[in-house]
mmCIF file of C-alpha atoms in Angstrom:
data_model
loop_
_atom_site.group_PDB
_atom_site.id
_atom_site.type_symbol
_atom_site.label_atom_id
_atom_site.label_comp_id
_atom_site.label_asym_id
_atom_site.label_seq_id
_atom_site.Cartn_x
_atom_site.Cartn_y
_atom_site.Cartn_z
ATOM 1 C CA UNK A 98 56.172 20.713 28.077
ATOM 2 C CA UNK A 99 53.380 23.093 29.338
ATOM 3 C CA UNK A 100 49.870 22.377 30.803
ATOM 4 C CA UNK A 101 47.295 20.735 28.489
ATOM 5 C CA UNK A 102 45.050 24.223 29.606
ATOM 6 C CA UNK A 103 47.737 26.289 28.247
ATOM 7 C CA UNK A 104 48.271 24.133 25.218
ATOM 8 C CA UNK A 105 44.720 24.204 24.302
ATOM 9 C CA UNK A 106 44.382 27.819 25.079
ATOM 10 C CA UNK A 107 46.975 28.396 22.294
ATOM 11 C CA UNK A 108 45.970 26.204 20.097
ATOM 12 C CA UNK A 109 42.570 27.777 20.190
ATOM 13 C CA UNK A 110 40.956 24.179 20.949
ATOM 14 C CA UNK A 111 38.578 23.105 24.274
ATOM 15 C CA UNK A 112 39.458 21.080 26.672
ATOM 16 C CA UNK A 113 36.734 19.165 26.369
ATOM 17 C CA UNK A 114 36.864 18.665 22.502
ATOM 18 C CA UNK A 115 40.190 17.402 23.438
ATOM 19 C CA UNK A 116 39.390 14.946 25.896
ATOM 20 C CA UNK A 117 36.548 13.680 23.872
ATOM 21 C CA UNK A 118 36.334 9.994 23.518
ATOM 22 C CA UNK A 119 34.411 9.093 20.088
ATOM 23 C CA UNK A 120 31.782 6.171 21.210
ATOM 24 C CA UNK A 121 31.739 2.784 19.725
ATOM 25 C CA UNK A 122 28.623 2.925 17.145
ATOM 26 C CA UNK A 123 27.989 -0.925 16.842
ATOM 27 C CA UNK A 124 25.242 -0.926 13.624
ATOM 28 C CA UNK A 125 25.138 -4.596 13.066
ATOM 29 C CA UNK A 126 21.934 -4.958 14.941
ATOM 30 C CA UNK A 127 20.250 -2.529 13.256
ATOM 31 C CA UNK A 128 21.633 -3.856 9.571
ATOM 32 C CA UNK A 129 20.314 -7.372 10.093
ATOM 33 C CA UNK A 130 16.874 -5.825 11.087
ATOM 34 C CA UNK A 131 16.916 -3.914 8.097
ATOM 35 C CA UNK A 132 18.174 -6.570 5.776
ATOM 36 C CA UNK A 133 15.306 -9.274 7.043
ATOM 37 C CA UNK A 134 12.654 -6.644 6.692
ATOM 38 C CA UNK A 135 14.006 -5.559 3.625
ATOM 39 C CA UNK A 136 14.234 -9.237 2.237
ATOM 40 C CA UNK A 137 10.492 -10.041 2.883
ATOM 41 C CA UNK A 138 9.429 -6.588 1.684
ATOM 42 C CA UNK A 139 12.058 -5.789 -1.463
ATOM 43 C CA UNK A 140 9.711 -2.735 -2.919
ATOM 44 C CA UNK A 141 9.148 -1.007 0.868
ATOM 45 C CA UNK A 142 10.832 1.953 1.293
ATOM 46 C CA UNK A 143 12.890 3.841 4.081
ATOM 47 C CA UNK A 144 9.426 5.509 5.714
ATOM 48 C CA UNK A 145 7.660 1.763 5.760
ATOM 49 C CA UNK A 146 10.351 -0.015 6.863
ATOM 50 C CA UNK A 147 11.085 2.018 9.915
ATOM 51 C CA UNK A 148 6.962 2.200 10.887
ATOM 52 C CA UNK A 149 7.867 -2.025 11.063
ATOM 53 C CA UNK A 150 10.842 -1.732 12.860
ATOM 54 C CA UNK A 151 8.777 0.204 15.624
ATOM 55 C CA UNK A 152 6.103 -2.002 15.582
ATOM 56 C CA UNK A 153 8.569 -4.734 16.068
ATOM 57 C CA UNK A 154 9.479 -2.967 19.427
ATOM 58 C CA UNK A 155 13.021 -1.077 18.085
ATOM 59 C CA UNK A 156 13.568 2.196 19.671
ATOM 60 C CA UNK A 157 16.349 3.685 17.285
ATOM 61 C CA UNK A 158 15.281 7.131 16.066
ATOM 62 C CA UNK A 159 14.997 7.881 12.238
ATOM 63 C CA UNK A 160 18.451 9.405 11.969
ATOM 64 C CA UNK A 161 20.475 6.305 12.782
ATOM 65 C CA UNK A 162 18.033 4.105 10.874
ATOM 66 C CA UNK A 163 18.352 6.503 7.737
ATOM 67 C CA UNK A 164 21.652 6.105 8.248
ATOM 68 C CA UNK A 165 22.011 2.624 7.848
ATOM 69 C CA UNK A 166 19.621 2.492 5.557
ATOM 70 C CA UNK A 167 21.739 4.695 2.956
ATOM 71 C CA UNK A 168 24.874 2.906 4.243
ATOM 72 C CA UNK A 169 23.343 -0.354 2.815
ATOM 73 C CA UNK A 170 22.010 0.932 -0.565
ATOM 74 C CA UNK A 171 18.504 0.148 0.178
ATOM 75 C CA UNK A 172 17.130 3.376 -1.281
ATOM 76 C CA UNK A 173 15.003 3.248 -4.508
ATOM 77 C CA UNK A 174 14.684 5.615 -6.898
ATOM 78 C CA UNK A 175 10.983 6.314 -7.295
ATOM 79 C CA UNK A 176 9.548 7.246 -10.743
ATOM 80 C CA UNK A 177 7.477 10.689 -10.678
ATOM 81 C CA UNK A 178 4.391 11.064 -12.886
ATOM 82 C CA UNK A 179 4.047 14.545 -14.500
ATOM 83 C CA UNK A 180 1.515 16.437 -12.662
ATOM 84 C CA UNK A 181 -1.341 18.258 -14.737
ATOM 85 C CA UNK A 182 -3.452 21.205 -13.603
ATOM 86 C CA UNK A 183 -7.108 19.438 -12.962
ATOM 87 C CA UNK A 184 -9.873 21.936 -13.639
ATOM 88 C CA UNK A 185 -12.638 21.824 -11.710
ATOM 89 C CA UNK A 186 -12.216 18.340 -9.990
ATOM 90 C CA UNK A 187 -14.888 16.536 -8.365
ATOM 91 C CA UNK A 188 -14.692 15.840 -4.766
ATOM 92 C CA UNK A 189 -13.815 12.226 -3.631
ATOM 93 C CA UNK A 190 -16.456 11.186 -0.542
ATOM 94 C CA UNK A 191 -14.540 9.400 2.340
ATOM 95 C CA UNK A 192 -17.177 6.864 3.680
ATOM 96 C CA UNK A 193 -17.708 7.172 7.068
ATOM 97 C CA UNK A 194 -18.567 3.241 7.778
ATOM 98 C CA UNK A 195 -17.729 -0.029 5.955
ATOM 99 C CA UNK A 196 -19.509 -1.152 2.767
ATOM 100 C CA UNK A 197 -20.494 2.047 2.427
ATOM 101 C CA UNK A 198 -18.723 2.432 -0.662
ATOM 102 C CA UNK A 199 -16.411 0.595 -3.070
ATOM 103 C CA UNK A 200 -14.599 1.029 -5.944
ATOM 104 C CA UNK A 201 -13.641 -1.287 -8.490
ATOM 105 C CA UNK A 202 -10.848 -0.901 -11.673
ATOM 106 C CA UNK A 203 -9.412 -3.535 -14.109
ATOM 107 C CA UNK A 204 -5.732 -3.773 -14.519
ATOM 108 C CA UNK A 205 -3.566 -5.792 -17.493
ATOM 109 C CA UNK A 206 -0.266 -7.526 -17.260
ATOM 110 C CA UNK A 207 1.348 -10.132 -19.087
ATOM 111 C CA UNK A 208 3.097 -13.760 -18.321
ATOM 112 C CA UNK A 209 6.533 -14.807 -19.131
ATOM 113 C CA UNK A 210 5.329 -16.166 -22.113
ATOM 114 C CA UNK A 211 3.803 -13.141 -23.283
ATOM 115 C CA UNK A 212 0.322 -14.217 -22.894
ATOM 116 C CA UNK A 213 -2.068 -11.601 -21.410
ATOM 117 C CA UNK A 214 -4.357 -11.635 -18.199
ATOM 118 C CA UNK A 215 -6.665 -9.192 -16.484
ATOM 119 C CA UNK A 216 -7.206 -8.463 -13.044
ATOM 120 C CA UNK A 217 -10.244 -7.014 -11.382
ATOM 121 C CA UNK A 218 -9.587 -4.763 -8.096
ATOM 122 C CA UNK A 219 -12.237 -4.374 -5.350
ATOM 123 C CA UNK A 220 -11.072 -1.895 -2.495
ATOM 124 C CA UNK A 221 -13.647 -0.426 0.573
ATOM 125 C CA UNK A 222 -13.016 2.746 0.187
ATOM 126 C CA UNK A 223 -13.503 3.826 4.202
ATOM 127 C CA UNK A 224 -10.635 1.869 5.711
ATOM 128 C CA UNK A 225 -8.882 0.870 1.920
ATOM 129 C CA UNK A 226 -9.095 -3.146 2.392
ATOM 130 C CA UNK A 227 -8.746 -5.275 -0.530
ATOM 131 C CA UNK A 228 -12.133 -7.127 -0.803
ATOM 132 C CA UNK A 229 -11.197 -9.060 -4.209
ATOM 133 C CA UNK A 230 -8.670 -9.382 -6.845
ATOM 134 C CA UNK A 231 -10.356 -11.473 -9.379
ATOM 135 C CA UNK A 232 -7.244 -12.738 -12.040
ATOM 136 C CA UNK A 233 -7.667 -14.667 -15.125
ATOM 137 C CA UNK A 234 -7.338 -14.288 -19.022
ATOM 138 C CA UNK A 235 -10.710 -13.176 -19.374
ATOM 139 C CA UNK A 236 -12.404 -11.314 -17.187
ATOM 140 C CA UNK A 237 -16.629 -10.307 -18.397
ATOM 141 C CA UNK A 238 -19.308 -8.611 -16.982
ATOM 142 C CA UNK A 239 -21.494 -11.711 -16.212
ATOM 143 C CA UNK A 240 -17.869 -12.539 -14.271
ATOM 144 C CA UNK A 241 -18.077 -9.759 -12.608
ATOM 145 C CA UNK A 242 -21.715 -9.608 -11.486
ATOM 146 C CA UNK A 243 -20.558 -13.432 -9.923
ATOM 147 C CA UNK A 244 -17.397 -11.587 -7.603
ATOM 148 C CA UNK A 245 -20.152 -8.872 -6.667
ATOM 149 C CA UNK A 246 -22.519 -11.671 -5.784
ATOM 150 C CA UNK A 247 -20.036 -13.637 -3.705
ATOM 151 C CA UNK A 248 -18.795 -10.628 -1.700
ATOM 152 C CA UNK A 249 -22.168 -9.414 -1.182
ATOM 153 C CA UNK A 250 -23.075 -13.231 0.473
ATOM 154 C CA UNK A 251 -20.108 -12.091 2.808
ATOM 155 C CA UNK A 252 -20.348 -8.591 3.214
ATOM 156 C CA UNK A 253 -23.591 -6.862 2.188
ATOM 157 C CA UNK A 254 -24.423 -4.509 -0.603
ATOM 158 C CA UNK A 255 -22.472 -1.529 -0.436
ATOM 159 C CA UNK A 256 -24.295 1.517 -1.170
ATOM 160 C CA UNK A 257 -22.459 2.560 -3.994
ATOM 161 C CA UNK A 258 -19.780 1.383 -6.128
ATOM 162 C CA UNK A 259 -17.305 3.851 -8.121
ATOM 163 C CA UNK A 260 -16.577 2.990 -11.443
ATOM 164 C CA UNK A 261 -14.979 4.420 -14.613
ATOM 165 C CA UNK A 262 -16.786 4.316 -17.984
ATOM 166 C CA UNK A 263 -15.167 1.026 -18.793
ATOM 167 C CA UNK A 264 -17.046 -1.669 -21.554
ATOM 168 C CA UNK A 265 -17.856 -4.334 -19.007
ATOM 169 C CA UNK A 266 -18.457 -1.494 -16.062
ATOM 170 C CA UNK A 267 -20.910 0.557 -18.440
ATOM 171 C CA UNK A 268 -22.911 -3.220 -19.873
ATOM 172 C CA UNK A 269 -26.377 -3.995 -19.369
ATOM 173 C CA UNK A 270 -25.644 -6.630 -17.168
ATOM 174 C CA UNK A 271 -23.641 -4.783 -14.460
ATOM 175 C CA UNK A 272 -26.130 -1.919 -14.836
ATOM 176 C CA UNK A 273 -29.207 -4.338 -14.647
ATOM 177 C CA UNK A 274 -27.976 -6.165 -11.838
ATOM 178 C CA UNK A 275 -27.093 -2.907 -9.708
ATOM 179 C CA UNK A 276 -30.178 -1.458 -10.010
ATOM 180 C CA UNK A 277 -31.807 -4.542 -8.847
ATOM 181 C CA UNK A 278 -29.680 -4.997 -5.582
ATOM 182 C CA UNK A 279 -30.287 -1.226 -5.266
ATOM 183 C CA UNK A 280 -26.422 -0.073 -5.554
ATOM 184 C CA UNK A 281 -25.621 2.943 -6.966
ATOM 185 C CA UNK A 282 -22.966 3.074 -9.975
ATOM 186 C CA UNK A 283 -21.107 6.461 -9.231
ATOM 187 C CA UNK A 284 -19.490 6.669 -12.819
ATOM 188 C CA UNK A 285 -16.174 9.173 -12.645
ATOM 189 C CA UNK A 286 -16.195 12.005 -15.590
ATOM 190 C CA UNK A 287 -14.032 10.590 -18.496
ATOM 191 C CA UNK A 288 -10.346 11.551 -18.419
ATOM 192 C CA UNK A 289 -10.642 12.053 -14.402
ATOM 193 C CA UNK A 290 -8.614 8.924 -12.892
ATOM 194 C CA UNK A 291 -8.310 11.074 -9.800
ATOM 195 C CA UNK A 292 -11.561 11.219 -9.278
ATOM 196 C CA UNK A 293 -11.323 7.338 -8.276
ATOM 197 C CA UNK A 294 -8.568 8.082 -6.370
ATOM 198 C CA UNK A 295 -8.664 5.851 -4.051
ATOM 199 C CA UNK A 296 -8.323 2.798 -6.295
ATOM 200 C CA UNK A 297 -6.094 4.012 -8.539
ATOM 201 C CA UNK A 298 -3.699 4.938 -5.536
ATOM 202 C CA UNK A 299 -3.787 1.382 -4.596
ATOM 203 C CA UNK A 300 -3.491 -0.397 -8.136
ATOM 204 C CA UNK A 301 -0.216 1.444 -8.203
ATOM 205 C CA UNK A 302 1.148 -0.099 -4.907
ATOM 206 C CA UNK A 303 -0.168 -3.964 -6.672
ATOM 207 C CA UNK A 304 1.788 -2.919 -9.818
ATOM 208 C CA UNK A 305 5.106 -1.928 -7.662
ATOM 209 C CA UNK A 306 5.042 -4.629 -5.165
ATOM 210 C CA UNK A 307 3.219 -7.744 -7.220
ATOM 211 C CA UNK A 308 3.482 -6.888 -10.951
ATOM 212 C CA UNK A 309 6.382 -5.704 -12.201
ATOM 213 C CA UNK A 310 7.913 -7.219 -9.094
ATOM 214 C CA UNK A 311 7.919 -10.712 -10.553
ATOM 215 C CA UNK A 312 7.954 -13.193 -13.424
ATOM 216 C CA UNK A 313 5.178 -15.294 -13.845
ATOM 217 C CA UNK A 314 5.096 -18.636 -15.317
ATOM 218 C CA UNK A 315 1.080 -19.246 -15.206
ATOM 219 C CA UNK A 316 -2.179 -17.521 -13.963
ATOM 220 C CA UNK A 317 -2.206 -19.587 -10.819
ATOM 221 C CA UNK A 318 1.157 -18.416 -9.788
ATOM 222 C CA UNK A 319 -0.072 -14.607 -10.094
ATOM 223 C CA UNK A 320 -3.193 -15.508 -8.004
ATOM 224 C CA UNK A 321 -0.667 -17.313 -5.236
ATOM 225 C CA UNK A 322 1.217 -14.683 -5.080
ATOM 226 C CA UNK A 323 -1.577 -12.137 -5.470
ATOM 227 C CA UNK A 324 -3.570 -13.888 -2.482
ATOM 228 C CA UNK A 325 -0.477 -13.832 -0.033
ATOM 229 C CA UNK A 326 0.344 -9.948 -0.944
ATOM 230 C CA UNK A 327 -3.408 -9.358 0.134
ATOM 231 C CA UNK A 328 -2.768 -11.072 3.610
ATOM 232 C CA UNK A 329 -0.020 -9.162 4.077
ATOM 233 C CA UNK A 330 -1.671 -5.703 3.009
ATOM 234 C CA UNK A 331 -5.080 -6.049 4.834
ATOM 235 C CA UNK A 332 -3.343 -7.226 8.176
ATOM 236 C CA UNK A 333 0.464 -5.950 8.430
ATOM 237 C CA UNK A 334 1.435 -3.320 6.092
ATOM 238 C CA UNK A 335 0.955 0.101 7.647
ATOM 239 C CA UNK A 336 -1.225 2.696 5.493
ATOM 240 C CA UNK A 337 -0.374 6.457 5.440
ATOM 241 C CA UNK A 338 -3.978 7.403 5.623
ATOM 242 C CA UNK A 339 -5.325 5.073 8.237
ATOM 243 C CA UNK A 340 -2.863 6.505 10.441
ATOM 244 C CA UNK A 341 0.490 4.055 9.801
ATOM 245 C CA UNK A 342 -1.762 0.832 10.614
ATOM 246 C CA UNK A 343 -2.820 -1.380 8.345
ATOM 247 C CA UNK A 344 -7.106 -1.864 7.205
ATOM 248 C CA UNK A 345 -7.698 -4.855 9.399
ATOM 249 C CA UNK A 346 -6.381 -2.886 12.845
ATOM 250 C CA UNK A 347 -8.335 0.663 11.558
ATOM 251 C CA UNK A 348 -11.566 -1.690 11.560
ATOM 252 C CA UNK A 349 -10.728 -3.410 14.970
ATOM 253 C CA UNK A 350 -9.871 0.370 16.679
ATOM 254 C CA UNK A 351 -13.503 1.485 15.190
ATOM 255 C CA UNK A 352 -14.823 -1.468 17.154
ATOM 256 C CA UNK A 353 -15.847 -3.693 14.160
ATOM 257 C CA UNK A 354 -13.515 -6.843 15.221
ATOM 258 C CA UNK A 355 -16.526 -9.220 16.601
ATOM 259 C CA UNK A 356 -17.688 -9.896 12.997
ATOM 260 C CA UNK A 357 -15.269 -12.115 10.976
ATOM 261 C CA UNK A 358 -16.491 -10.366 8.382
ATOM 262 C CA UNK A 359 -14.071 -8.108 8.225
ATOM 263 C CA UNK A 360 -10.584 -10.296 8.967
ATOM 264 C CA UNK A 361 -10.190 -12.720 4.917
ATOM 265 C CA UNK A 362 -9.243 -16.510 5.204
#
């Protein structure tokens, strides 16, 4: 029976916390963005997914993506390596041009039925495109020397390649046929991975997001799946270092789009 200013006065309350009005908070537009992206890309996490979402044109700030992001249980729990003091560590070169320099690793995973297969990364290390994943049971130097052969038809020679002190990486025939094209073999110290840092970074985005991501039946279902993933890295998914774009866009901003080169089948 007294004035709503009196009431609020004594009730130690503002008027205008007491005519506030909550606003309708309608998330279902951002959910089914989140839920398509998050379908087609099932090992991307918050930071990736919202880079997309702007790309895509969406204009809702981090908060009220995080938000729904947490509301629909689409965090991951990310496994942590334990870090170890590195004494002395050699510098890692960024290039500052394509085939300039690449680096090149072996990785191993298994089928369903247990049976084992290699693959054979190739990365550029100046704007991190994925020049070759070579996949198959066996995987030799005299292979190898053929994948260098058929990139260099398509590319050039790079000027270096960085390597670790692998068997097929450290054979005559690699090291033969290098010093013939005139490309250097930069060999990391043994026990450094970090010193090929840039490789090893990226073999454990293809273990995440192809590898352990799936169960394959046969060698050409891993190289089906491999080949797509590549597409999809060298052209759409964004890259922390290149500035949230992804290699294909870094190249065409540094005005190397005329050649075709540079853009994979």
């Amino acid at each position: 029976r007294v004035s709503q200013r009196r009431a609020c006065r004594c009730a130690g309350l503002s008027r205008s916390g007491w005519d506030y009005k909550k606003q309708g908070c309608d998330n279902k537009e951002v959910m089914f963005a989140l839920a398509s992206l998050a379908e087609r890309y099932p090992r991307y996490g918050f930071r990736k997914l919202f880079k997309l979402l702007r790309k895509a044109g969406h204009r809702w700030n981090h908060k009220k993506v995080y938000r729904v992001y947490n509301l629909m249980k689409l965090n991951q729990r990310r496994k942590h390596k334990k870090r170890y003091r590195v004494e002395a560590p050699q510098s890692l070169l960024q290039p500052v041009r394509p085939t300039q320099a690449w680096s090149m690793d072996f990785m191993n995973d298994a089928l369903r039925s247990g049976r084992a297969f290699r693959t054979l990364n190739i990365l550029d290390d100046y704007h991190r495109e994925i020049l070759r994943i070579e996949i198959d049971v066996s995987l030799t130097a005299e292979r190898m020397v053929r994948v260098l052969e058929q990139l260099i038809e398509v590319r050039g020679a790079p000027e270096r390649i960085r390597v670790d002190h692998g068997p097929e990486f450290t054979s005559a025939a690699v090291s033969s046929w290098c010093a013939a094209q005139r490309i250097e073999l930069e060999y990391i110290q043994p026990g450094k991975p970090n010193q090929n840092g840039f490789i090893e970074r990226f073999n454990g985005t293809y273990r995440d997001q192809v590898l352990d991501a799936y169960l394959f039946d046969s060698i050409d279902e891993v190289r089906e799946v491999t080949g797509r993933w590549i597409a999809e890295y060298n052209t759409i998914r964004p890259h922390e270092s290149l500035g949230d774009i992804s290699p294909i866009e870094f190249l065409t901003r540094r005005g190397y789009a005329d050649s075709s080169t540079y853009v994979r089948p």
